C-alpha positions as a LaTeX table, in Angstrom:
\begin{tabular}{lrrr}
\hline
Residue & $x$ (\AA) & $y$ (\AA) & $z$ (\AA) \\
\hline
Glu1 & 0.00 & 0.00 & 0.00 \\
Gly2 & 2.89 & 2.39 & 0.79 \\
Glu3 & 4.47 & 1.80 & $-2.62$ \\
Met4 & 1.13 & 2.39 & $-4.35$ \\
Lys5 & 0.72 & 5.68 & $-2.47$ \\
Lys6 & 4.24 & 6.79 & $-3.49$ \\
Leu7 & 3.57 & 5.88 & $-7.12$ \\
Leu8 & 0.28 & 7.79 & $-7.10$ \\
Ile9 & 1.88 & 10.89 & $-5.54$ \\
Met10 & 4.77 & 10.79 & $-8.03$ \\
Ser11 & 2.36 & 10.43 & $-10.94$ \\
Val12 & 0.30 & 13.41 & $-9.78$ \\
Leu13 & 3.46 & 15.52 & $-9.29$ \\
Met14 & 4.72 & 14.61 & $-12.77$ \\
Leu15 & 1.35 & 15.45 & $-14.31$ \\
Val16 & 1.14 & 18.78 & $-12.47$ \\
Gly17 & 4.77 & 19.57 & $-13.35$ \\
Arg18 & 4.15 & 18.84 & $-17.02$ \\
Arg19 & 1.00 & 21.01 & $-17.04$ \\
Leu20 & 2.85 & 23.90 & $-15.36$ \\
Arg21 & 5.75 & 23.56 & $-17.81$ \\
Leu22 & 3.30 & 23.57 & $-20.73$ \\
Gln23 & 1.57 & 26.70 & $-19.40$ \\
Phe24 & 4.92 & 28.41 & $-18.87$ \\
Asn25 & 6.20 & 27.52 & $-22.33$ \\
Val26 & 3.02 & 28.58 & $-24.08$ \\
Ser27 & 3.06 & 31.97 & $-22.39$ \\
Arg28 & 6.74 & 32.72 & $-23.06$ \\
Pro29 & 7.23 & 35.58 & $-25.52$ \\
Thr30 & 9.39 & 33.67 & $-27.98$ \\
Ile31 & 9.01 & 32.60 & $-31.54$ \\
Gly32 & 7.92 & 29.04 & $-31.15$ \\
Val33 & 8.80 & 25.97 & $-33.08$ \\
Gly34 & 7.23 & 26.17 & $-36.47$ \\
Ser35 & 6.41 & 29.80 & $-37.25$ \\
Asp36 & 8.89 & 29.86 & $-40.11$ \\
Ala37 & 8.17 & 26.29 & $-41.20$ \\
Gln38 & 4.43 & 26.95 & $-41.07$ \\
Glu39 & 4.77 & 29.70 & $-43.65$ \\
Val40 & 6.86 & 27.67 & $-46.09$ \\
Leu41 & 4.69 & 24.56 & $-45.69$ \\
Ser42 & 1.53 & 26.58 & $-46.41$ \\
Gln43 & 3.12 & 27.88 & $-49.62$ \\
Arg44 & 3.30 & 24.23 & $-50.68$ \\
Gly45 & $-0.30$ & 23.45 & $-49.73$ \\
Ile46 & 0.51 & 21.81 & $-46.39$ \\
Tyr47 & $-1.45$ & 23.56 & $-43.64$ \\
Lys48 & $-0.31$ & 22.92 & $-40.08$ \\
Ser49 & $-0.68$ & 25.04 & $-36.97$ \\
Gln50 & 2.39 & 25.90 & $-34.93$ \\
Ala51 & 1.06 & 23.58 & $-32.23$ \\
Gln52 & 0.85 & 20.70 & $-34.73$ \\
Ile53 & 4.38 & 21.35 & $-35.96$ \\
Ala54 & 5.75 & 21.49 & $-32.41$ \\
Ala55 & 3.90 & 18.29 & $-31.54$ \\
Ile56 & 5.67 & 16.53 & $-34.42$ \\
Leu57 & 8.98 & 17.29 & $-32.73$ \\
Asp58 & 8.09 & 16.95 & $-29.06$ \\
Gly59 & 4.91 & 14.91 & $-28.91$ \\
Trp60 & 3.05 & 17.87 & $-27.44$ \\
Pro61 & 2.65 & 21.51 & $-28.50$ \\
Gln62 & 5.21 & 23.42 & $-26.49$ \\
Asn63 & 6.35 & 26.89 & $-27.44$ \\
Arg64 & 10.13 & 27.00 & $-27.60$ \\
Pro65 & 12.85 & 28.03 & $-30.00$ \\
Ala66 & 13.70 & 25.42 & $-32.61$ \\
His67 & 17.16 & 24.09 & $-33.38$ \\
Ile68 & 18.11 & 24.44 & $-37.04$ \\
Asn69 & 18.30 & 20.64 & $-37.45$ \\
Glu70 & 14.70 & 20.42 & $-36.24$ \\
Val71 & 13.66 & 22.86 & $-38.96$ \\
Val72 & 15.24 & 20.52 & $-41.54$ \\
Arg73 & 13.47 & 17.56 & $-39.95$ \\
Ile74 & 10.04 & 19.23 & $-40.15$ \\
Phe75 & 10.33 & 19.55 & $-43.93$ \\
Asn76 & 11.83 & 16.10 & $-44.43$ \\
Leu77 & 8.98 & 14.54 & $-42.43$ \\
His78 & 6.56 & 16.19 & $-44.88$ \\
Gly79 & 8.39 & 14.72 & $-47.87$ \\
Leu80 & 10.09 & 17.99 & $-48.83$ \\
Pro81 & 13.80 & 18.09 & $-49.54$ \\
Ala82 & 15.56 & 20.39 & $-47.10$ \\
Trp83 & 19.12 & 20.68 & $-45.90$ \\
Arg84 & 21.24 & 22.78 & $-43.58$ \\
Thr85 & 23.83 & 24.93 & $-45.29$ \\
Gly86 & 26.13 & 25.24 & $-42.28$ \\
Ser87 & 27.33 & 28.63 & $-43.47$ \\
Val88 & 26.28 & 31.96 & $-44.90$ \\
Ala89 & 25.64 & 32.08 & $-48.64$ \\
Thr90 & 27.43 & 34.65 & $-50.73$ \\
Pro91 & 25.13 & 37.24 & $-52.32$ \\
Ala92 & 25.52 & 35.46 & $-55.68$ \\
Gln93 & 24.66 & 32.05 & $-54.15$ \\
Leu94 & 21.65 & 33.53 & $-52.38$ \\
Ala95 & 20.36 & 35.20 & $-55.55$ \\
Gln96 & 20.81 & 32.01 & $-57.58$ \\
Thr97 & 19.16 & 29.78 & $-54.97$ \\
Leu98 & 16.12 & 32.03 & $-54.64$ \\
Thr99 & 15.88 & 32.55 & $-58.43$ \\
Leu100 & 15.73 & 28.76 & $-58.85$ \\
Gly101 & 12.63 & 28.74 & $-56.62$ \\
Phe102 & 14.08 & 27.45 & $-53.38$ \\
Asp103 & 13.02 & 29.00 & $-50.07$ \\
Ile104 & 15.63 & 29.75 & $-47.45$ \\
Ile105 & 15.00 & 29.85 & $-43.73$ \\
Ala106 & 17.91 & 31.80 & $-42.28$ \\
Phe107 & 18.97 & 32.05 & $-38.67$ \\
Val108 & 19.62 & 35.75 & $-38.20$ \\
Lys109 & 20.16 & 38.48 & $-35.65$ \\
Pro110 & 19.02 & 42.00 & $-36.49$ \\
Leu111 & 21.85 & 44.53 & $-36.50$ \\
Asn112 & 20.34 & 46.34 & $-33.52$ \\
Gly113 & 19.04 & 43.26 & $-31.71$ \\
Ser114 & 20.48 & 40.67 & $-29.39$ \\
Ile115 & 18.07 & 37.76 & $-29.91$ \\
Gly116 & 18.41 & 35.58 & $-32.97$ \\
His117 & 15.51 & 33.95 & $-34.76$ \\
Phe118 & 14.55 & 32.48 & $-38.11$ \\
Val119 & 13.33 & 34.47 & $-41.09$ \\
Val120 & 12.15 & 33.24 & $-44.48$ \\
Leu121 & 13.93 & 34.50 & $-47.57$ \\
Glu122 & 11.21 & 33.91 & $-50.14$ \\
Ser123 & 12.28 & 35.33 & $-53.45$ \\
Tyr124 & 14.76 & 37.40 & $-55.38$ \\
Asp125 & 13.95 & 39.75 & $-58.25$ \\
Pro126 & 16.96 & 39.79 & $-60.58$ \\
Phe127 & 15.74 & 42.99 & $-62.29$ \\
Ser128 & 15.53 & 45.08 & $-59.13$ \\
Gly129 & 18.06 & 43.10 & $-57.09$ \\
Val130 & 15.58 & 42.87 & $-54.20$ \\
Val131 & 15.06 & 39.97 & $-51.78$ \\
Arg132 & 11.67 & 39.40 & $-50.14$ \\
Leu133 & 12.04 & 38.54 & $-46.43$ \\
Ser134 & 9.22 & 37.41 & $-44.13$ \\
Asp135 & 9.85 & 37.81 & $-40.43$ \\
Pro136 & 7.59 & 35.75 & $-38.14$ \\
Leu137 & 8.75 & 37.76 & $-35.13$ \\
Asp138 & 6.49 & 40.66 & $-36.12$ \\
Ala139 & 4.59 & 39.03 & $-39.03$ \\
Ser140 & 6.14 & 41.50 & $-41.45$ \\
Thr141 & 7.29 & 41.21 & $-45.03$ \\
Arg142 & 10.24 & 43.36 & $-45.96$ \\
Phe143 & 12.20 & 43.97 & $-49.13$ \\
Tyr144 & 15.98 & 44.42 & $-49.18$ \\
Thr145 & 18.64 & 44.80 & $-51.80$ \\
Leu146 & 21.24 & 42.08 & $-51.43$ \\
Ser147 & 23.73 & 44.50 & $-49.91$ \\
Asp148 & 21.16 & 45.86 & $-47.41$ \\
Leu149 & 20.17 & 42.34 & $-46.40$ \\
Tyr150 & 23.75 & 41.45 & $-45.47$ \\
Val151 & 24.31 & 44.76 & $-43.67$ \\
Arg152 & 21.07 & 44.78 & $-41.65$ \\
Trp153 & 21.02 & 41.14 & $-40.56$ \\
Gln154 & 23.75 & 39.03 & $-38.95$ \\
Trp155 & 23.28 & 35.68 & $-40.61$ \\
Ser156 & 24.93 & 32.54 & $-39.27$ \\
Asp157 & 23.22 & 29.48 & $-40.79$ \\
Ala158 & 20.32 & 28.49 & $-43.02$ \\
Val159 & 18.02 & 25.76 & $-44.28$ \\
Val160 & 17.28 & 25.45 & $-47.98$ \\
Ile161 & 13.91 & 23.97 & $-48.88$ \\
Gly162 & 13.37 & 22.46 & $-52.34$ \\
\hline
\end{tabular}
């Protein structure tokens, strides 16, 4: 009977701890797993909520920053070719990759900011030399020349999605 009581108390504590952790994570003001992936998946006709994307990775919908390898995994699990670049593309490589129709999810830090996050580099217009960037942090779409993009954002790694 004593062992059963201990097991019951431990189970309740684990359940309460998990619920509190879930509430804490959901209320944290961070860009959660999937905001960038959600946008690119929807462009390909795959509609998933951020909670569904996070649940793919963790088994439950927690709100936390994603590791770049997890971003790759999300796309691969949906049958889309994606790979980590491991480095920053040159402006010519970036322009060519976007012109060929690939999306790029880049891990960046704004020039005036201290917190890094993912942005989606969606397209490049070779006539104007402008890159379209979607930022899930503030749900904005911005347009940059290649030189402005590299000056305004500190870019350290990326995922290319085919």
